[in-house]
PDB file of C-alpha atoms in Angstrom:
ATOM      1  CA  MET A   1    -116.066 142.668 134.466  1.00  0.00           C
ATOM      2  CA  ALA A   2    -113.724 141.518 131.703  1.00  0.00           C
ATOM      3  CA  ARG A   3    -113.437 137.808 131.000  1.00  0.00           C
ATOM      4  CA  PRO A   4    -110.577 135.676 132.345  1.00  0.00           C
ATOM      5  CA  GLU A   5    -107.541 134.923 130.189  1.00  0.00           C
ATOM      6  CA  THR A   6    -106.960 131.158 130.356  1.00  0.00           C
ATOM      7  CA  ALA A   7    -103.626 129.414 129.769  1.00  0.00           C
ATOM      8  CA  ALA A   8    -104.945 128.135 126.423  1.00  0.00           C
ATOM      9  CA  MET A   9    -105.953 131.634 125.310  1.00  0.00           C
ATOM     10  CA  ILE A  10    -102.617 133.052 126.426  1.00  0.00           C
ATOM     11  CA  ALA A  11    -100.729 130.193 124.723  1.00  0.00           C
ATOM     12  CA  ALA A  12    -102.523 130.864 121.425  1.00  0.00           C
ATOM     13  CA  SER A  13    -101.007 134.359 121.217  1.00  0.00           C
ATOM     14  CA  ARG A  14     -98.088 133.961 123.659  1.00  0.00           C
ATOM     15  CA  PHE A  15     -99.176 137.262 125.207  1.00  0.00           C
ATOM     16  CA  VAL A  16    -100.946 138.187 128.407  1.00  0.00           C
ATOM     17  CA  THR A  17    -102.268 141.662 129.046  1.00  0.00           C
ATOM     18  CA  ALA A  18    -100.811 143.593 131.937  1.00  0.00           C
ATOM     19  CA  HIS A  19    -104.342 144.550 132.977  1.00  0.00           C
ATOM     20  CA  ALA A  20    -105.416 140.901 133.202  1.00  0.00           C
ATOM     21  CA  LEU A  21    -102.481 140.359 135.580  1.00  0.00           C
ATOM     22  CA  PHE A  22    -103.422 143.451 137.643  1.00  0.00           C
ATOM     23  CA  GLU A  23    -107.042 142.298 137.896  1.00  0.00           C
ATOM     24  CA  GLY A  24    -106.215 138.657 138.713  1.00  0.00           C
ATOM     25  CA  ARG A  25    -107.828 137.421 135.475  1.00  0.00           C
ATOM     26  CA  ALA A  26    -104.733 135.725 133.985  1.00  0.00           C
ATOM     27  CA  ASP A  27    -104.347 132.008 134.582  1.00  0.00           C
ATOM     28  CA  LEU A  28    -100.872 130.813 133.558  1.00  0.00           C
ATOM     29  CA  GLU A  29    -101.317 127.370 135.126  1.00  0.00           C
ATOM     30  CA  GLY A  30    -100.368 124.954 132.374  1.00  0.00           C
ATOM     31  CA  TYR A  31     -98.903 127.598 130.049  1.00  0.00           C
ATOM     32  CA  PRO A  32     -96.700 125.392 127.829  1.00  0.00           C
ATOM     33  CA  PHE A  33     -94.025 127.792 126.577  1.00  0.00           C
ATOM     34  CA  GLN A  34     -90.860 129.233 128.080  1.00  0.00           C
ATOM     35  CA  LEU A  35     -91.334 132.754 126.629  1.00  0.00           C
ATOM     36  CA  LEU A  36     -94.250 135.101 127.295  1.00  0.00           C
ATOM     37  CA  GLY A  37     -95.043 138.683 126.354  1.00  0.00           C
ATOM     38  CA  VAL A  38     -96.720 141.034 128.832  1.00  0.00           C
ATOM     39  CA  VAL A  39     -98.438 143.671 126.721  1.00  0.00           C
ATOM     40  CA  SER A  40    -100.081 146.974 127.598  1.00  0.00           C
ATOM     41  CA  GLN A  41    -102.165 149.011 125.199  1.00  0.00           C
ATOM     42  CA  ARG A  42    -104.458 151.042 127.422  1.00  0.00           C
ATOM     43  CA  GLY A  43    -102.327 154.106 128.039  1.00  0.00           C
ATOM     44  CA  THR A  44    -100.120 156.465 126.120  1.00  0.00           C
ATOM     45  CA  GLY A  45     -96.352 156.688 125.928  1.00  0.00           C
ATOM     46  CA  THR A  46     -94.668 155.914 129.211  1.00  0.00           C
ATOM     47  CA  GLU A  47     -97.978 154.784 130.776  1.00  0.00           C
ATOM     48  CA  ASN A  48     -97.912 151.683 128.569  1.00  0.00           C
ATOM     49  CA  LEU A  49     -94.257 151.018 129.255  1.00  0.00           C
ATOM     50  CA  SER A  50     -94.817 151.397 132.986  1.00  0.00           C
ATOM     51  CA  ALA A  51     -97.831 149.051 132.897  1.00  0.00           C
ATOM     52  CA  ALA A  52     -95.922 146.395 130.926  1.00  0.00           C
ATOM     53  CA  LEU A  53     -93.044 146.564 133.417  1.00  0.00           C
ATOM     54  CA  ALA A  54     -95.407 146.405 136.403  1.00  0.00           C
ATOM     55  CA  GLY A  55     -97.111 143.348 134.911  1.00  0.00           C
ATOM     56  CA  ALA A  56     -93.726 141.739 134.275  1.00  0.00           C
ATOM     57  CA  GLU A  57     -92.662 142.437 137.825  1.00  0.00           C
ATOM     58  CA  MET A  58     -95.745 140.589 139.101  1.00  0.00           C
ATOM     59  CA  LEU A  59     -94.479 137.399 137.386  1.00  0.00           C
ATOM     60  CA  ILE A  60     -90.966 137.448 138.895  1.00  0.00           C
ATOM     61  CA  PRO A  61     -91.990 135.669 142.135  1.00  0.00           C
ATOM     62  CA  TYR A  62     -93.450 132.876 139.986  1.00  0.00           C
ATOM     63  CA  GLY A  63     -90.193 131.975 138.249  1.00  0.00           C
ATOM     64  CA  TRP A  64     -90.226 134.409 135.319  1.00  0.00           C
ATOM     65  CA  GLU A  65     -87.418 136.820 134.446  1.00  0.00           C
ATOM     66  CA  LEU A  66     -87.400 139.894 132.237  1.00  0.00           C
ATOM     67  CA  VAL A  67     -85.598 139.476 128.904  1.00  0.00           C
ATOM     68  CA  ASN A  68     -86.430 142.682 127.049  1.00  0.00           C
ATOM     69  CA  VAL A  69     -88.875 145.573 126.869  1.00  0.00           C
ATOM     70  CA  SER A  70     -90.119 147.305 123.718  1.00  0.00           C
ATOM     71  CA  GLU A  71     -92.388 150.222 123.081  1.00  0.00           C
ATOM     72  CA  PHE A  72     -94.195 150.322 119.745  1.00  0.00           C
ATOM     73  CA  THR A  73     -95.079 153.957 119.211  1.00  0.00           C
ATOM     74  CA  GLY A  74     -96.886 153.374 115.910  1.00  0.00           C
ATOM     75  CA  SER A  75     -99.390 151.003 117.521  1.00  0.00           C
ATOM     76  CA  ASN A  76     -99.346 152.519 121.018  1.00  0.00           C
ATOM     77  CA  HIS A  77     -98.288 149.216 122.652  1.00  0.00           C
ATOM     78  CA  ALA A  78     -95.542 148.248 125.049  1.00  0.00           C
ATOM     79  CA  CYS A  79     -94.346 144.689 125.611  1.00  0.00           C
ATOM     80  CA  ALA A  80     -92.149 143.096 128.249  1.00  0.00           C
ATOM     81  CA  VAL A  81     -90.717 139.774 127.099  1.00  0.00           C
ATOM     82  CA  MET A  82     -90.443 137.249 129.917  1.00  0.00           C
ATOM     83  CA  ARG A  83     -88.625 133.911 130.118  1.00  0.00           C
ATOM     84  CA  ARG A  84     -89.559 131.167 132.516  1.00  0.00           C
ATOM     85  CA  LYS A  85     -86.516 130.115 134.480  1.00  0.00           C
ATOM     86  CA  ALA A  86     -85.476 126.594 133.599  1.00  0.00           C
ATOM     87  CA  ALA A  87     -86.075 123.968 136.224  1.00  0.00           C
ATOM     88  CA  ARG A  88     -82.853 122.990 137.908  1.00  0.00           C
ATOM     89  CA  PHE A  89     -82.238 119.273 137.938  1.00  0.00           C
ATOM     90  CA  PRO A  90     -80.035 117.796 140.658  1.00  0.00           C
ATOM     91  CA  VAL A  91     -76.533 116.680 139.785  1.00  0.00           C
ATOM     92  CA  ALA A  92     -75.799 112.946 140.282  1.00  0.00           C
ATOM     93  CA  GLY A  93     -75.155 112.276 143.947  1.00  0.00           C
ATOM     94  CA  GLU A  94     -76.700 115.576 145.058  1.00  0.00           C
ATOM     95  CA  PRO A  95     -79.563 115.232 147.548  1.00  0.00           C
ATOM     96  CA  THR A  96     -82.997 116.214 146.218  1.00  0.00           C
ATOM     97  CA  PRO A  97     -85.163 118.603 148.220  1.00  0.00           C
TER      98      PRO A  97
END
Protein backbone atom coordinates (compact mmCIF):
# COMPACT_ATOMS: atom_id res chain seq x y z
CA MET A 1 0.00 0.00 0.00
CA ALA A 2 1.22 3.50 -0.81
CA ARG A 3 2.13 5.81 2.05
CA PRO A 4 -0.24 8.49 3.36
CA GLU A 5 0.06 12.09 2.18
CA THR A 6 0.09 14.29 5.29
CA ALA A 7 -0.96 17.95 5.42
CA ALA A 8 2.71 18.94 5.80
CA MET A 9 3.73 16.93 2.73
CA ILE A 10 0.84 18.35 0.72
CA ALA A 11 1.64 21.89 1.93
CA ALA A 12 5.26 21.55 0.80
CA SER A 13 4.19 21.11 -2.83
CA ARG A 14 0.64 22.55 -2.65
CA PHE A 15 -0.50 19.47 -4.57
CA VAL A 16 -2.36 16.33 -3.61
CA THR A 17 -2.64 13.37 -5.92
CA ALA A 18 -6.09 12.36 -7.08
CA HIS A 19 -5.21 8.74 -6.29
CA ALA A 20 -4.36 9.59 -2.68
CA LEU A 21 -7.84 11.13 -2.40
CA PHE A 22 -9.47 8.06 -4.01
CA GLU A 23 -7.61 5.72 -1.64
CA GLY A 24 -8.27 7.78 1.51
CA ARG A 25 -4.54 8.47 2.00
CA ALA A 26 -4.71 12.30 1.84
CA ASP A 27 -4.94 14.15 5.14
CA LEU A 28 -5.77 17.83 4.58
CA GLU A 29 -6.41 18.50 8.28
CA GLY A 30 -4.30 21.54 9.05
CA TYR A 31 -3.46 22.36 5.42
CA PRO A 32 -2.49 26.04 5.76
CA PHE A 33 -3.16 27.46 2.30
CA GLN A 34 -6.29 28.58 0.47
CA LEU A 35 -5.27 27.11 -2.93
CA LEU A 36 -4.58 23.45 -3.69
CA GLY A 37 -3.84 21.49 -6.85
CA VAL A 38 -5.32 18.04 -7.41
CA VAL A 39 -2.98 16.31 -9.84
CA SER A 40 -3.27 13.08 -11.81
CA GLN A 41 -0.42 11.48 -13.69
CA ARG A 42 -1.33 7.81 -13.85
CA GLY A 43 -3.37 7.72 -17.03
CA THR A 44 -3.23 9.07 -20.53
CA GLY A 45 -5.09 11.95 -22.12
CA THR A 46 -8.64 12.26 -20.88
CA GLU A 47 -8.05 9.61 -18.18
CA ASN A 48 -5.84 12.07 -16.30
CA LEU A 49 -8.27 14.93 -16.77
CA SER A 50 -11.15 12.77 -15.57
CA ALA A 51 -9.17 11.62 -12.51
CA ALA A 52 -8.19 15.19 -11.59
CA LEU A 53 -11.83 16.30 -11.86
CA ALA A 54 -13.06 13.32 -9.83
CA GLY A 55 -10.51 14.10 -7.11
CA ALA A 56 -11.56 17.75 -7.14
CA GLU A 57 -15.19 16.77 -6.86
CA MET A 58 -14.39 14.76 -3.72
CA LEU A 59 -13.22 17.99 -2.01
CA ILE A 60 -16.35 20.05 -2.76
CA PRO A 61 -18.29 18.78 0.30
CA TYR A 62 -15.36 19.90 2.46
CA GLY A 63 -15.52 23.56 1.48
CA TRP A 64 -13.35 23.57 -1.66
CA GLU A 65 -14.42 24.93 -5.05
CA LEU A 66 -12.97 24.37 -8.50
CA VAL A 67 -11.08 27.34 -9.96
CA ASN A 68 -9.50 25.91 -13.10
CA VAL A 69 -8.42 22.70 -14.80
CA SER A 70 -5.34 22.21 -16.99
CA GLU A 71 -3.98 19.31 -18.94
CA PHE A 72 -0.24 19.25 -19.57
CA THR A 73 0.21 17.03 -22.60
CA GLY A 74 4.01 17.28 -22.63
CA SER A 75 4.29 15.83 -19.12
CA ASN A 76 1.14 13.69 -19.20
CA HIS A 77 -0.36 15.42 -16.14
CA ALA A 78 -3.70 17.02 -15.42
CA CYS A 79 -4.35 19.43 -12.56
CA ALA A 80 -7.52 20.81 -11.01
CA VAL A 81 -6.89 23.99 -9.05
CA MET A 82 -9.08 24.26 -5.96
CA ARG A 83 -9.78 27.20 -3.64
CA ARG A 84 -10.94 26.81 -0.09
CA LYS A 85 -14.07 28.86 0.45
CA ALA A 86 -13.43 31.73 2.82
CA ALA A 87 -14.97 31.45 6.24
CA ARG A 88 -17.97 33.71 6.55
CA PHE A 89 -17.84 35.97 9.56
CA PRO A 90 -21.10 37.26 11.03
CA VAL A 91 -22.08 40.86 10.45
CA ALA A 92 -22.41 43.03 13.60
CA GLY A 93 -25.74 42.34 15.25
CA GLU A 94 -26.27 39.09 13.34
CA PRO A 95 -26.80 36.02 15.53
CA THR A 96 -23.99 33.44 15.42
CA PRO A 97 -24.82 29.79 14.82
